[in-house]
XYZ file of C-alpha atoms in Angstrom:
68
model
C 62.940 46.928 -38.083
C 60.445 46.095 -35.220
C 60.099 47.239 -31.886
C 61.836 44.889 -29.092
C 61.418 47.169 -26.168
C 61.228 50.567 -24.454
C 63.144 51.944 -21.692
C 62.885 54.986 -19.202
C 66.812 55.202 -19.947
C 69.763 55.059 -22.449
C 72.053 53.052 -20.520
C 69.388 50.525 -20.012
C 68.792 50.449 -23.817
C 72.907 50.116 -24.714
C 73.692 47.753 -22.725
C 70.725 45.094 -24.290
C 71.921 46.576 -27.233
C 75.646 45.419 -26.715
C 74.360 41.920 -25.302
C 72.259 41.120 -28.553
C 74.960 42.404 -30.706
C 77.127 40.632 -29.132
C 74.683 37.153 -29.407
C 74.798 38.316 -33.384
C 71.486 40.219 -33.428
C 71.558 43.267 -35.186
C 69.902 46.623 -33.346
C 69.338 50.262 -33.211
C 68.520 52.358 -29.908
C 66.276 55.116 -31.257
C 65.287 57.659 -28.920
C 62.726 60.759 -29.464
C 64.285 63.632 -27.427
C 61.511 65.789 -28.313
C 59.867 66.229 -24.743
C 63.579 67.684 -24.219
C 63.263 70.396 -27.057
C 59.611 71.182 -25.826
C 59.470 70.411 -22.552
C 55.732 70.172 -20.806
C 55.077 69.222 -17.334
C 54.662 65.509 -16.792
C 56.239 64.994 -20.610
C 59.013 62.600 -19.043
C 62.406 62.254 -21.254
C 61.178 61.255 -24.414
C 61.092 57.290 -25.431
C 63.932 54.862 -26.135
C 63.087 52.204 -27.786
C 65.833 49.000 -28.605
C 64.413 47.389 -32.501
C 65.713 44.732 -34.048
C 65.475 42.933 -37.945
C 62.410 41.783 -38.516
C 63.782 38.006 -39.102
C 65.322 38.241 -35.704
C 62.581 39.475 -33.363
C 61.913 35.928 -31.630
C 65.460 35.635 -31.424
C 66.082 38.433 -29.825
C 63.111 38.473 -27.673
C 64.150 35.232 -26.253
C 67.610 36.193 -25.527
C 66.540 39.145 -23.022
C 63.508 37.133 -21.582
C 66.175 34.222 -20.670
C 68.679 36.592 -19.545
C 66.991 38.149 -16.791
């Protein structure tokens, strides 16, 4: 899996999730909640980051570039 793009929210993340997948491009939101368990001033929410197959990165890419 590779690394398509990172978001300051979930929704933001799901919903270019649900457009790929629904354009046949398989993807995973992952997001590190960890500045939530440890909190530290200035630490933000944590990442979320959309990746996609390997073999479909251009693909994908493409699709959100066009989109917007």
């Amino acid at each position: 899996m590779k690394l398509l793009n990172e978001y300051s929210n979930e929704a933001e993340a799901y919903i270019d999730k649900g457009y790929l997948e629904s354009n046949g491009i398989k993807c995973e939101v992952i997001s590190n909640a960890m500045s939530d368990i440890f909190p530290a001033p200035g630490a933000g929410n944590g990442s979320i980051d959309l990746y996609v197959e390997d073999s479909q990165y251009q693909e994908a890419s493409n699709l959100l570039f066009h989109r917007k």
